[in-house]
Amino acid sequence: MIPFLFVTTVLIWGTTWFAIALQAGPVPALVSIFYRFGVAGVLFVAGLALSGRLRLPRKDHQIWLVAQALCLFSLNFICFYYAVRYIPSGLESVIFSMATIFNAINARIFYKDKITKQVVLASILGICGLVLLFGRDVFSSSGTEALTGAGLAMLGTLFFSFGNMVSRRNSQMGISPITANAWGMCYGALILLALITLTGTPIVAPADVTYLGALLYLAIFGSIVAFTTYLILVARIGSAKAAYMTVLFPIIALAISTLFEGYIWHWTSVLGLILALTGNIIMFAPKKTKPDASSPSLAKVELGDTASAAS
């Protein structure tokens, strides 16, 4: 099942960016996101209720579920839905893959995790990759649009990273990730409905069959199925190996952008993508552990092999 779950998650989350682009049009972004998480939240909670796993966390945890909803199921997607109006969905996915770097920095700030040389190198490669990917567009006539789209995607990724920190806190407090996501999507829909009301945004019905298909795909597959398969993978193979999927998302998304959005490749784009993906690979590369000096095997190392063993 592991290869099936892995491929399923990569294909779904690698294609959701294009589905978001298909929703750009007469329906306001706030309303589109509200539709997505309203449908997903109701179906997710109903599924948990039918399986007997629906359990609302204690009242003192509710504020943290609302915080998770703000970061993972509302504010971040507002940024992503507006960003895709300015840049191709494939480039947006590359920026989102930098969430691993944001996570490392925020984990240092909020949980005092150590930032290693590995993280620093990955960050440098990732930033250089993004500069090369967007460099031509920034200096072209549409440079302002490219900067706006990249900035919104970065802000959305930052919110997503904050949501990861809140999710980590909720898990430490004993809240199941599946339960947190189900209720978080419902809270996210309520937050979006409040924003729609406060801003006077008109609630427009789904425009056409393409929009409705993208909506159902994002709600059912992108929000429920992919989150569930990802959580199962984390449980079976660990978060580090499961995180390798973020390296593959941009490849799928950029391939779709090339086929359906007319994304044009230049040598700077290719080099930028390679650097960004290499940064992600380095981020998740297993750390080398130093051999224990007290290990019996070390005592058997001959004098001529001492230098190589120490290295």
PDB file of C-alpha atoms in Angstrom, residues 4-311:
ATOM      1  CA  PHE A   4       0.108   3.452  -3.876  1.00  0.00           C
ATOM      2  CA  LEU A   5      -0.406   5.967  -1.064  1.00  0.00           C
ATOM      3  CA  PHE A   6       2.773   7.833  -2.020  1.00  0.00           C
ATOM      4  CA  VAL A   7       1.898   8.118  -5.721  1.00  0.00           C
ATOM      5  CA  THR A   8      -1.713   9.045  -4.946  1.00  0.00           C
ATOM      6  CA  THR A   9      -0.707  11.880  -2.647  1.00  0.00           C
ATOM      7  CA  VAL A  10       1.916  13.248  -5.052  1.00  0.00           C
ATOM      8  CA  LEU A  11      -0.455  13.193  -8.038  1.00  0.00           C
ATOM      9  CA  ILE A  12      -3.310  14.822  -6.131  1.00  0.00           C
ATOM     10  CA  TRP A  13      -1.326  17.587  -4.456  1.00  0.00           C
ATOM     11  CA  GLY A  14       0.741  18.109  -7.589  1.00  0.00           C
ATOM     12  CA  THR A  15      -2.420  18.818  -9.606  1.00  0.00           C
ATOM     13  CA  THR A  16      -4.398  20.895  -7.086  1.00  0.00           C
ATOM     14  CA  TRP A  17      -2.496  24.040  -8.131  1.00  0.00           C
ATOM     15  CA  PHE A  18      -3.924  23.830 -11.645  1.00  0.00           C
ATOM     16  CA  ALA A  19      -7.391  23.150 -10.216  1.00  0.00           C
ATOM     17  CA  ILE A  20      -7.050  26.399  -8.233  1.00  0.00           C
ATOM     18  CA  ALA A  21      -6.159  28.210 -11.465  1.00  0.00           C
ATOM     19  CA  LEU A  22      -9.317  26.807 -13.100  1.00  0.00           C
ATOM     20  CA  GLN A  23     -11.396  28.547 -10.427  1.00  0.00           C
ATOM     21  CA  ALA A  24     -10.036  32.002 -11.276  1.00  0.00           C
ATOM     22  CA  GLY A  25     -12.830  34.034 -12.852  1.00  0.00           C
ATOM     23  CA  PRO A  26     -16.204  35.509 -11.918  1.00  0.00           C
ATOM     24  CA  VAL A  27     -16.437  33.739  -8.546  1.00  0.00           C
ATOM     25  CA  PRO A  28     -14.490  35.783  -5.926  1.00  0.00           C
ATOM     26  CA  ALA A  29     -11.523  33.992  -4.377  1.00  0.00           C
ATOM     27  CA  LEU A  30     -13.003  34.214  -0.863  1.00  0.00           C
ATOM     28  CA  VAL A  31     -16.175  32.500  -2.068  1.00  0.00           C
ATOM     29  CA  SER A  32     -14.238  29.775  -3.924  1.00  0.00           C
ATOM     30  CA  ILE A  33     -12.214  28.918  -0.817  1.00  0.00           C
ATOM     31  CA  PHE A  34     -15.391  28.990   1.303  1.00  0.00           C
ATOM     32  CA  TYR A  35     -17.047  26.516  -1.080  1.00  0.00           C
ATOM     33  CA  ARG A  36     -13.980  24.259  -0.964  1.00  0.00           C
ATOM     34  CA  PHE A  37     -13.629  23.970   2.800  1.00  0.00           C
ATOM     35  CA  GLY A  38     -17.350  24.141   3.466  1.00  0.00           C
ATOM     36  CA  VAL A  39     -17.855  21.015   1.351  1.00  0.00           C
ATOM     37  CA  ALA A  40     -14.677  19.344   2.624  1.00  0.00           C
ATOM     38  CA  GLY A  41     -15.392  20.109   6.292  1.00  0.00           C
ATOM     39  CA  VAL A  42     -18.955  18.792   6.204  1.00  0.00           C
ATOM     40  CA  LEU A  43     -17.947  15.594   4.363  1.00  0.00           C
ATOM     41  CA  PHE A  44     -14.910  15.059   6.610  1.00  0.00           C
ATOM     42  CA  VAL A  45     -16.881  15.464   9.853  1.00  0.00           C
ATOM     43  CA  ALA A  46     -19.706  13.276   8.509  1.00  0.00           C
ATOM     44  CA  GLY A  47     -17.202  10.563   7.616  1.00  0.00           C
ATOM     45  CA  LEU A  48     -15.667  10.656  11.092  1.00  0.00           C
ATOM     46  CA  ALA A  49     -19.149  10.506  12.656  1.00  0.00           C
ATOM     47  CA  LEU A  50     -20.093   7.443  10.600  1.00  0.00           C
ATOM     48  CA  SER A  51     -16.845   5.711  11.556  1.00  0.00           C
ATOM     49  CA  GLY A  52     -17.389   6.511  15.239  1.00  0.00           C
ATOM     50  CA  ARG A  53     -14.202   8.602  15.423  1.00  0.00           C
ATOM     51  CA  LEU A  54     -15.805  12.026  15.770  1.00  0.00           C
ATOM     52  CA  ARG A  55     -14.583  13.551  19.011  1.00  0.00           C
ATOM     53  CA  LEU A  56     -14.615  17.275  19.659  1.00  0.00           C
ATOM     54  CA  PRO A  57     -11.522  18.329  21.659  1.00  0.00           C
ATOM     55  CA  ARG A  58     -11.900  20.041  25.032  1.00  0.00           C
ATOM     56  CA  LYS A  59     -13.013  23.680  25.124  1.00  0.00           C
ATOM     57  CA  ASP A  60      -9.550  24.882  26.110  1.00  0.00           C
ATOM     58  CA  HIS A  61      -8.250  23.440  22.822  1.00  0.00           C
ATOM     59  CA  GLN A  62     -10.801  25.157  20.593  1.00  0.00           C
ATOM     60  CA  ILE A  63      -8.801  28.392  20.277  1.00  0.00           C
ATOM     61  CA  TRP A  64      -5.860  26.394  18.902  1.00  0.00           C
ATOM     62  CA  LEU A  65      -8.078  24.653  16.356  1.00  0.00           C
ATOM     63  CA  VAL A  66      -9.282  28.089  15.252  1.00  0.00           C
ATOM     64  CA  ALA A  67      -5.638  29.188  14.958  1.00  0.00           C
ATOM     65  CA  GLN A  68      -4.917  26.113  12.836  1.00  0.00           C
ATOM     66  CA  ALA A  69      -7.942  26.919  10.678  1.00  0.00           C
ATOM     67  CA  LEU A  70      -6.731  30.487  10.178  1.00  0.00           C
ATOM     68  CA  CYS A  71      -3.295  29.393   9.013  1.00  0.00           C
ATOM     69  CA  LEU A  72      -4.042  26.158   7.125  1.00  0.00           C
ATOM     70  CA  PHE A  73      -7.588  26.500   5.822  1.00  0.00           C
ATOM     71  CA  SER A  74      -8.244  30.186   5.201  1.00  0.00           C
ATOM     72  CA  LEU A  75      -5.537  32.897   5.206  1.00  0.00           C
ATOM     73  CA  ASN A  76      -2.934  30.812   3.391  1.00  0.00           C
ATOM     74  CA  PHE A  77      -5.360  29.812   0.647  1.00  0.00           C
ATOM     75  CA  ILE A  78      -6.550  33.387   0.216  1.00  0.00           C
ATOM     76  CA  CYS A  79      -2.949  34.220  -0.694  1.00  0.00           C
ATOM     77  CA  PHE A  80      -2.604  31.187  -2.988  1.00  0.00           C
ATOM     78  CA  TYR A  81      -5.867  31.858  -4.850  1.00  0.00           C
ATOM     79  CA  TYR A  82      -4.912  35.483  -5.521  1.00  0.00           C
ATOM     80  CA  ALA A  83      -1.302  34.611  -6.411  1.00  0.00           C
ATOM     81  CA  VAL A  84      -2.373  32.291  -9.244  1.00  0.00           C
ATOM     82  CA  ARG A  85      -3.875  35.320 -10.997  1.00  0.00           C
ATOM     83  CA  TYR A  86      -0.372  36.714 -11.461  1.00  0.00           C
ATOM     84  CA  ILE A  87       1.941  33.708 -11.873  1.00  0.00           C
ATOM     85  CA  PRO A  88       1.563  30.190 -13.339  1.00  0.00           C
ATOM     86  CA  SER A  89       0.315  27.570 -10.901  1.00  0.00           C
ATOM     87  CA  GLY A  90       3.500  25.536 -11.386  1.00  0.00           C
ATOM     88  CA  LEU A  91       5.720  28.360 -10.139  1.00  0.00           C
ATOM     89  CA  GLU A  92       3.411  28.803  -7.167  1.00  0.00           C
ATOM     90  CA  SER A  93       3.974  25.159  -6.240  1.00  0.00           C
ATOM     91  CA  VAL A  94       7.758  25.693  -6.313  1.00  0.00           C
ATOM     92  CA  ILE A  95       7.400  28.564  -3.840  1.00  0.00           C
ATOM     93  CA  PHE A  96       5.176  26.397  -1.654  1.00  0.00           C
ATOM     94  CA  SER A  97       7.870  23.709  -1.567  1.00  0.00           C
ATOM     95  CA  MET A  98       9.979  26.235   0.352  1.00  0.00           C
ATOM     96  CA  ALA A  99       7.666  25.594   3.318  1.00  0.00           C
ATOM     97  CA  THR A 100      10.322  23.216   4.611  1.00  0.00           C
ATOM     98  CA  ILE A 101      12.675  26.178   5.083  1.00  0.00           C
ATOM     99  CA  PHE A 102       9.990  28.272   6.787  1.00  0.00           C
ATOM    100  CA  ASN A 103       9.259  25.299   9.059  1.00  0.00           C
ATOM    101  CA  ALA A 104      12.898  25.024  10.116  1.00  0.00           C
ATOM    102  CA  ILE A 105      13.066  28.735  10.988  1.00  0.00           C
ATOM    103  CA  ASN A 106       9.731  28.783  12.808  1.00  0.00           C
ATOM    104  CA  ALA A 107      10.563  25.594  14.714  1.00  0.00           C
ATOM    105  CA  ARG A 108      13.671  27.399  15.965  1.00  0.00           C
ATOM    106  CA  ILE A 109      11.591  30.429  17.036  1.00  0.00           C
ATOM    107  CA  PHE A 110       8.676  28.610  18.664  1.00  0.00           C
ATOM    108  CA  TYR A 111      10.196  25.283  19.779  1.00  0.00           C
ATOM    109  CA  LYS A 112      13.917  26.109  20.080  1.00  0.00           C
ATOM    110  CA  ASP A 113      14.838  23.464  17.494  1.00  0.00           C
ATOM    111  CA  LYS A 114      18.403  23.708  16.232  1.00  0.00           C
ATOM    112  CA  ILE A 115      19.068  25.143  12.754  1.00  0.00           C
ATOM    113  CA  THR A 116      21.780  22.991  11.182  1.00  0.00           C
ATOM    114  CA  LYS A 117      24.255  23.718   8.389  1.00  0.00           C
ATOM    115  CA  GLN A 118      22.084  21.441   6.295  1.00  0.00           C
ATOM    116  CA  VAL A 119      19.157  23.851   6.691  1.00  0.00           C
ATOM    117  CA  VAL A 120      21.319  26.883   5.877  1.00  0.00           C
ATOM    118  CA  LEU A 121      22.643  25.291   2.674  1.00  0.00           C
ATOM    119  CA  ALA A 122      19.161  24.197   1.621  1.00  0.00           C
ATOM    120  CA  SER A 123      17.847  27.722   2.246  1.00  0.00           C
ATOM    121  CA  ILE A 124      20.571  29.324   0.134  1.00  0.00           C
ATOM    122  CA  LEU A 125      19.932  26.932  -2.758  1.00  0.00           C
ATOM    123  CA  GLY A 126      16.183  27.457  -2.482  1.00  0.00           C
ATOM    124  CA  ILE A 127      16.450  31.253  -2.542  1.00  0.00           C
ATOM    125  CA  CYS A 128      18.881  31.186  -5.493  1.00  0.00           C
ATOM    126  CA  GLY A 129      16.511  28.854  -7.315  1.00  0.00           C
ATOM    127  CA  LEU A 130      13.547  31.198  -6.840  1.00  0.00           C
ATOM    128  CA  VAL A 131      15.599  34.192  -8.025  1.00  0.00           C
ATOM    129  CA  LEU A 132      16.480  32.350 -11.237  1.00  0.00           C
ATOM    130  CA  LEU A 133      12.905  31.140 -11.739  1.00  0.00           C
ATOM    131  CA  PHE A 134      11.421  34.625 -11.448  1.00  0.00           C
ATOM    132  CA  GLY A 135      14.373  36.742 -12.619  1.00  0.00           C
ATOM    133  CA  ARG A 136      13.308  37.045 -16.267  1.00  0.00           C
ATOM    134  CA  ASP A 137       9.714  37.877 -15.386  1.00  0.00           C
ATOM    135  CA  VAL A 138      10.677  40.504 -12.803  1.00  0.00           C
ATOM    136  CA  PHE A 139      12.774  42.423 -15.338  1.00  0.00           C
ATOM    137  CA  SER A 140      10.173  42.107 -18.088  1.00  0.00           C
ATOM    138  CA  SER A 141       7.218  44.412 -18.721  1.00  0.00           C
ATOM    139  CA  SER A 142       5.092  42.295 -16.371  1.00  0.00           C
ATOM    140  CA  GLY A 143       7.615  42.458 -13.552  1.00  0.00           C
ATOM    141  CA  THR A 144       5.169  43.985 -11.068  1.00  0.00           C
ATOM    142  CA  GLU A 145       2.705  41.132 -11.570  1.00  0.00           C
ATOM    143  CA  ALA A 146       5.431  38.524 -11.098  1.00  0.00           C
ATOM    144  CA  LEU A 147       6.572  40.160  -7.842  1.00  0.00           C
ATOM    145  CA  THR A 148       2.990  40.440  -6.613  1.00  0.00           C
ATOM    146  CA  GLY A 149       2.254  36.789  -7.351  1.00  0.00           C
ATOM    147  CA  ALA A 150       5.517  35.585  -5.804  1.00  0.00           C
ATOM    148  CA  GLY A 151       4.973  37.761  -2.732  1.00  0.00           C
ATOM    149  CA  LEU A 152       1.442  36.443  -2.193  1.00  0.00           C
ATOM    150  CA  ALA A 153       2.627  32.843  -2.639  1.00  0.00           C
ATOM    151  CA  MET A 154       5.421  33.463  -0.117  1.00  0.00           C
ATOM    152  CA  LEU A 155       2.962  34.956   2.380  1.00  0.00           C
ATOM    153  CA  GLY A 156       0.629  31.991   1.912  1.00  0.00           C
ATOM    154  CA  THR A 157       3.536  29.609   2.500  1.00  0.00           C
ATOM    155  CA  LEU A 158       4.434  31.518   5.672  1.00  0.00           C
ATOM    156  CA  PHE A 159       0.873  31.148   6.961  1.00  0.00           C
ATOM    157  CA  PHE A 160       1.032  27.451   6.092  1.00  0.00           C
ATOM    158  CA  SER A 161       4.235  27.132   8.132  1.00  0.00           C
ATOM    159  CA  PHE A 162       2.593  28.866  11.096  1.00  0.00           C
ATOM    160  CA  GLY A 163      -0.227  26.342  10.748  1.00  0.00           C
ATOM    161  CA  ASN A 164       2.334  23.533  10.932  1.00  0.00           C
ATOM    162  CA  MET A 165       3.604  24.977  14.226  1.00  0.00           C
ATOM    163  CA  VAL A 166       0.058  25.138  15.629  1.00  0.00           C
ATOM    164  CA  SER A 167      -0.638  21.608  14.373  1.00  0.00           C
ATOM    165  CA  ARG A 168       2.509  20.420  16.155  1.00  0.00           C
ATOM    166  CA  ARG A 169       1.260  22.005  19.366  1.00  0.00           C
ATOM    167  CA  ASN A 170      -2.174  20.368  18.945  1.00  0.00           C
ATOM    168  CA  SER A 171      -0.597  16.951  18.387  1.00  0.00           C
ATOM    169  CA  GLN A 172       1.503  17.366  21.523  1.00  0.00           C
ATOM    170  CA  MET A 173      -1.706  18.102  23.436  1.00  0.00           C
ATOM    171  CA  GLY A 174      -3.203  14.802  22.269  1.00  0.00           C
ATOM    172  CA  ILE A 175      -5.458  16.041  19.454  1.00  0.00           C
ATOM    173  CA  SER A 176      -5.498  13.601  16.541  1.00  0.00           C
ATOM    174  CA  PRO A 177      -4.318  15.229  13.277  1.00  0.00           C
ATOM    175  CA  ILE A 178      -7.358  13.825  11.455  1.00  0.00           C
ATOM    176  CA  THR A 179      -9.715  15.270  14.063  1.00  0.00           C
ATOM    177  CA  ALA A 180      -7.872  18.597  13.988  1.00  0.00           C
ATOM    178  CA  ASN A 181      -8.072  18.764  10.187  1.00  0.00           C
ATOM    179  CA  ALA A 182     -11.767  17.861  10.071  1.00  0.00           C
ATOM    180  CA  TRP A 183     -12.797  20.502  12.606  1.00  0.00           C
ATOM    181  CA  GLY A 184     -10.200  22.916  11.248  1.00  0.00           C
ATOM    182  CA  MET A 185     -11.781  22.814   7.792  1.00  0.00           C
ATOM    183  CA  CYS A 186     -15.189  23.554   9.310  1.00  0.00           C
ATOM    184  CA  TYR A 187     -13.778  26.461  11.320  1.00  0.00           C
ATOM    185  CA  GLY A 188     -11.939  27.656   8.214  1.00  0.00           C
ATOM    186  CA  ALA A 189     -15.215  27.753   6.283  1.00  0.00           C
ATOM    187  CA  LEU A 190     -16.825  29.799   9.092  1.00  0.00           C
ATOM    188  CA  ILE A 191     -13.877  32.223   9.118  1.00  0.00           C
ATOM    189  CA  LEU A 192     -14.167  32.648   5.353  1.00  0.00           C
ATOM    190  CA  LEU A 193     -17.933  33.205   5.632  1.00  0.00           C
ATOM    191  CA  ALA A 194     -17.264  35.922   8.225  1.00  0.00           C
ATOM    192  CA  LEU A 195     -14.732  37.592   5.899  1.00  0.00           C
ATOM    193  CA  ILE A 196     -17.204  37.395   3.008  1.00  0.00           C
ATOM    194  CA  THR A 197     -19.829  39.118   5.177  1.00  0.00           C
ATOM    195  CA  LEU A 198     -17.475  41.796   6.533  1.00  0.00           C
ATOM    196  CA  THR A 199     -16.110  42.690   3.094  1.00  0.00           C
ATOM    197  CA  GLY A 200     -19.470  42.586   1.376  1.00  0.00           C
ATOM    198  CA  THR A 201     -18.183  40.037  -1.130  1.00  0.00           C
ATOM    199  CA  PRO A 202     -21.041  38.716  -3.285  1.00  0.00           C
ATOM    200  CA  ILE A 203     -21.674  34.983  -3.072  1.00  0.00           C
ATOM    201  CA  VAL A 204     -21.648  33.883  -6.703  1.00  0.00           C
ATOM    202  CA  ALA A 205     -22.873  30.457  -7.756  1.00  0.00           C
ATOM    203  CA  PRO A 206     -20.360  28.121  -9.459  1.00  0.00           C
ATOM    204  CA  ALA A 207     -19.804  29.546 -12.927  1.00  0.00           C
ATOM    205  CA  ASP A 208     -19.722  26.417 -15.101  1.00  0.00           C
ATOM    206  CA  VAL A 209     -19.020  22.693 -15.208  1.00  0.00           C
ATOM    207  CA  THR A 210     -15.243  23.271 -15.237  1.00  0.00           C
ATOM    208  CA  TYR A 211     -15.423  25.357 -12.067  1.00  0.00           C
ATOM    209  CA  LEU A 212     -17.706  22.851 -10.343  1.00  0.00           C
ATOM    210  CA  GLY A 213     -15.426  19.960 -11.291  1.00  0.00           C
ATOM    211  CA  ALA A 214     -12.378  21.816  -9.940  1.00  0.00           C
ATOM    212  CA  LEU A 215     -14.286  22.608  -6.736  1.00  0.00           C
ATOM    213  CA  LEU A 216     -15.278  18.995  -6.093  1.00  0.00           C
ATOM    214  CA  TYR A 217     -11.753  17.803  -6.939  1.00  0.00           C
ATOM    215  CA  LEU A 218     -10.202  20.269  -4.481  1.00  0.00           C
ATOM    216  CA  ALA A 219     -12.740  19.569  -1.723  1.00  0.00           C
ATOM    217  CA  ILE A 220     -12.850  15.773  -1.940  1.00  0.00           C
ATOM    218  CA  PHE A 221      -9.469  14.742  -3.317  1.00  0.00           C
ATOM    219  CA  GLY A 222      -7.236  17.730  -2.542  1.00  0.00           C
ATOM    220  CA  SER A 223      -8.566  18.350   0.968  1.00  0.00           C
ATOM    221  CA  ILE A 224      -9.902  15.017   2.302  1.00  0.00           C
ATOM    222  CA  VAL A 225      -8.268  12.155   0.389  1.00  0.00           C
ATOM    223  CA  ALA A 226      -4.770  13.665   0.103  1.00  0.00           C
ATOM    224  CA  PHE A 227      -4.639  14.770   3.735  1.00  0.00           C
ATOM    225  CA  THR A 228      -5.753  11.298   4.830  1.00  0.00           C
ATOM    226  CA  THR A 229      -3.280   9.410   2.618  1.00  0.00           C
ATOM    227  CA  TYR A 230      -0.499  11.750   3.730  1.00  0.00           C
ATOM    228  CA  LEU A 231      -1.254  11.165   7.422  1.00  0.00           C
ATOM    229  CA  ILE A 232      -1.323   7.389   6.837  1.00  0.00           C
ATOM    230  CA  LEU A 233       2.064   7.646   5.117  1.00  0.00           C
ATOM    231  CA  VAL A 234       3.498   9.658   8.000  1.00  0.00           C
ATOM    232  CA  ALA A 235       2.310   6.947  10.389  1.00  0.00           C
ATOM    233  CA  ARG A 236       3.824   4.144   8.279  1.00  0.00           C
ATOM    234  CA  ILE A 237       7.108   5.554   6.988  1.00  0.00           C
ATOM    235  CA  GLY A 238       7.696   8.607   9.179  1.00  0.00           C
ATOM    236  CA  SER A 239       7.431  12.336   8.510  1.00  0.00           C
ATOM    237  CA  ALA A 240      10.955  12.687   7.069  1.00  0.00           C
ATOM    238  CA  LYS A 241      10.414  10.179   4.237  1.00  0.00           C
ATOM    239  CA  ALA A 242       6.864  11.379   3.619  1.00  0.00           C
ATOM    240  CA  ALA A 243       8.183  14.935   3.274  1.00  0.00           C
ATOM    241  CA  TYR A 244      10.106  13.918   0.145  1.00  0.00           C
ATOM    242  CA  MET A 245       6.814  14.388  -1.667  1.00  0.00           C
ATOM    243  CA  THR A 246       7.303  18.164  -1.550  1.00  0.00           C
ATOM    244  CA  VAL A 247      10.199  17.669  -3.977  1.00  0.00           C
ATOM    245  CA  LEU A 248       7.882  15.994  -6.503  1.00  0.00           C
ATOM    246  CA  PHE A 249       4.884  18.377  -6.286  1.00  0.00           C
ATOM    247  CA  PRO A 250       6.527  21.158  -8.345  1.00  0.00           C
ATOM    248  CA  ILE A 251       7.561  18.725 -11.090  1.00  0.00           C
ATOM    249  CA  ILE A 252       3.948  17.599 -11.575  1.00  0.00           C
ATOM    250  CA  ALA A 253       2.603  21.162 -11.310  1.00  0.00           C
ATOM    251  CA  LEU A 254       5.145  22.641 -13.739  1.00  0.00           C
ATOM    252  CA  ALA A 255       4.476  19.869 -16.263  1.00  0.00           C
ATOM    253  CA  ILE A 256       0.768  20.762 -16.161  1.00  0.00           C
ATOM    254  CA  SER A 257       1.579  24.486 -16.457  1.00  0.00           C
ATOM    255  CA  THR A 258       3.678  23.747 -19.540  1.00  0.00           C
ATOM    256  CA  LEU A 259       0.891  21.741 -21.173  1.00  0.00           C
ATOM    257  CA  PHE A 260      -2.156  23.817 -20.276  1.00  0.00           C
ATOM    258  CA  GLU A 261      -0.990  27.294 -19.197  1.00  0.00           C
ATOM    259  CA  GLY A 262       1.645  27.920 -21.834  1.00  0.00           C
ATOM    260  CA  TYR A 263       4.528  28.194 -19.393  1.00  0.00           C
ATOM    261  CA  ILE A 264       7.729  28.824 -21.385  1.00  0.00           C
ATOM    262  CA  TRP A 265      10.983  27.316 -20.169  1.00  0.00           C
ATOM    263  CA  HIS A 266      14.336  29.155 -20.327  1.00  0.00           C
ATOM    264  CA  TRP A 267      17.723  27.924 -19.202  1.00  0.00           C
ATOM    265  CA  THR A 268      17.423  30.124 -16.093  1.00  0.00           C
ATOM    266  CA  SER A 269      14.088  28.455 -15.268  1.00  0.00           C
ATOM    267  CA  VAL A 270      15.584  24.981 -15.587  1.00  0.00           C
ATOM    268  CA  LEU A 271      18.585  25.896 -13.429  1.00  0.00           C
ATOM    269  CA  GLY A 272      16.338  27.603 -10.878  1.00  0.00           C
ATOM    270  CA  LEU A 273      14.102  24.538 -10.608  1.00  0.00           C
ATOM    271  CA  ILE A 274      17.128  22.264 -10.168  1.00  0.00           C
ATOM    272  CA  LEU A 275      18.519  24.474  -7.388  1.00  0.00           C
ATOM    273  CA  ALA A 276      15.157  24.729  -5.597  1.00  0.00           C
ATOM    274  CA  LEU A 277      14.560  20.970  -5.728  1.00  0.00           C
ATOM    275  CA  THR A 278      18.144  20.257  -4.677  1.00  0.00           C
ATOM    276  CA  GLY A 279      17.584  22.481  -1.656  1.00  0.00           C
ATOM    277  CA  ASN A 280      14.573  20.381  -0.690  1.00  0.00           C
ATOM    278  CA  ILE A 281      16.499  17.135  -1.151  1.00  0.00           C
ATOM    279  CA  ILE A 282      19.328  18.417   1.050  1.00  0.00           C
ATOM    280  CA  MET A 283      16.788  19.521   3.657  1.00  0.00           C
ATOM    281  CA  PHE A 284      15.526  15.952   4.039  1.00  0.00           C
ATOM    282  CA  ALA A 285      18.806  14.101   3.542  1.00  0.00           C
ATOM    283  CA  PRO A 286      19.553  11.835   6.518  1.00  0.00           C
ATOM    284  CA  LYS A 287      22.001  13.378   8.951  1.00  0.00           C
ATOM    285  CA  LYS A 288      25.292  11.584   9.413  1.00  0.00           C
ATOM    286  CA  THR A 289      25.865  10.307  12.903  1.00  0.00           C
ATOM    287  CA  LYS A 290      29.332  10.145  14.377  1.00  0.00           C
ATOM    288  CA  PRO A 291      30.445   6.657  15.453  1.00  0.00           C
ATOM    289  CA  ASP A 292      30.573   6.050  19.167  1.00  0.00           C
ATOM    290  CA  ALA A 293      34.181   6.051  20.363  1.00  0.00           C
ATOM    291  CA  SER A 294      33.326   3.371  22.895  1.00  0.00           C
ATOM    292  CA  SER A 295      32.019   1.007  20.234  1.00  0.00           C
ATOM    293  CA  PRO A 296      33.861  -2.354  20.219  1.00  0.00           C
ATOM    294  CA  SER A 297      34.159  -2.222  16.437  1.00  0.00           C
ATOM    295  CA  LEU A 298      36.360   0.850  16.695  1.00  0.00           C
ATOM    296  CA  ALA A 299      38.837  -0.972  18.858  1.00  0.00           C
ATOM    297  CA  LYS A 300      39.449  -3.364  15.987  1.00  0.00           C
ATOM    298  CA  VAL A 301      40.494  -0.613  13.579  1.00  0.00           C
ATOM    299  CA  GLU A 302      44.132  -1.014  12.707  1.00  0.00           C
ATOM    300  CA  LEU A 303      46.584   1.849  13.054  1.00  0.00           C
ATOM    301  CA  GLY A 304      46.820   2.381   9.277  1.00  0.00           C
ATOM    302  CA  ASP A 305      43.039   2.824   9.044  1.00  0.00           C
ATOM    303  CA  THR A 306      42.715   5.336  11.869  1.00  0.00           C
ATOM    304  CA  ALA A 307      42.577   8.393   9.616  1.00  0.00           C
ATOM    305  CA  SER A 308      39.840   7.000   7.391  1.00  0.00           C
ATOM    306  CA  ALA A 309      37.805   5.790  10.369  1.00  0.00           C
ATOM    307  CA  ALA A 310      37.971   9.204  12.033  1.00  0.00           C
ATOM    308  CA  SER A 311      36.821  10.926   8.877  1.00  0.00           C
TER     309      SER A 311
END
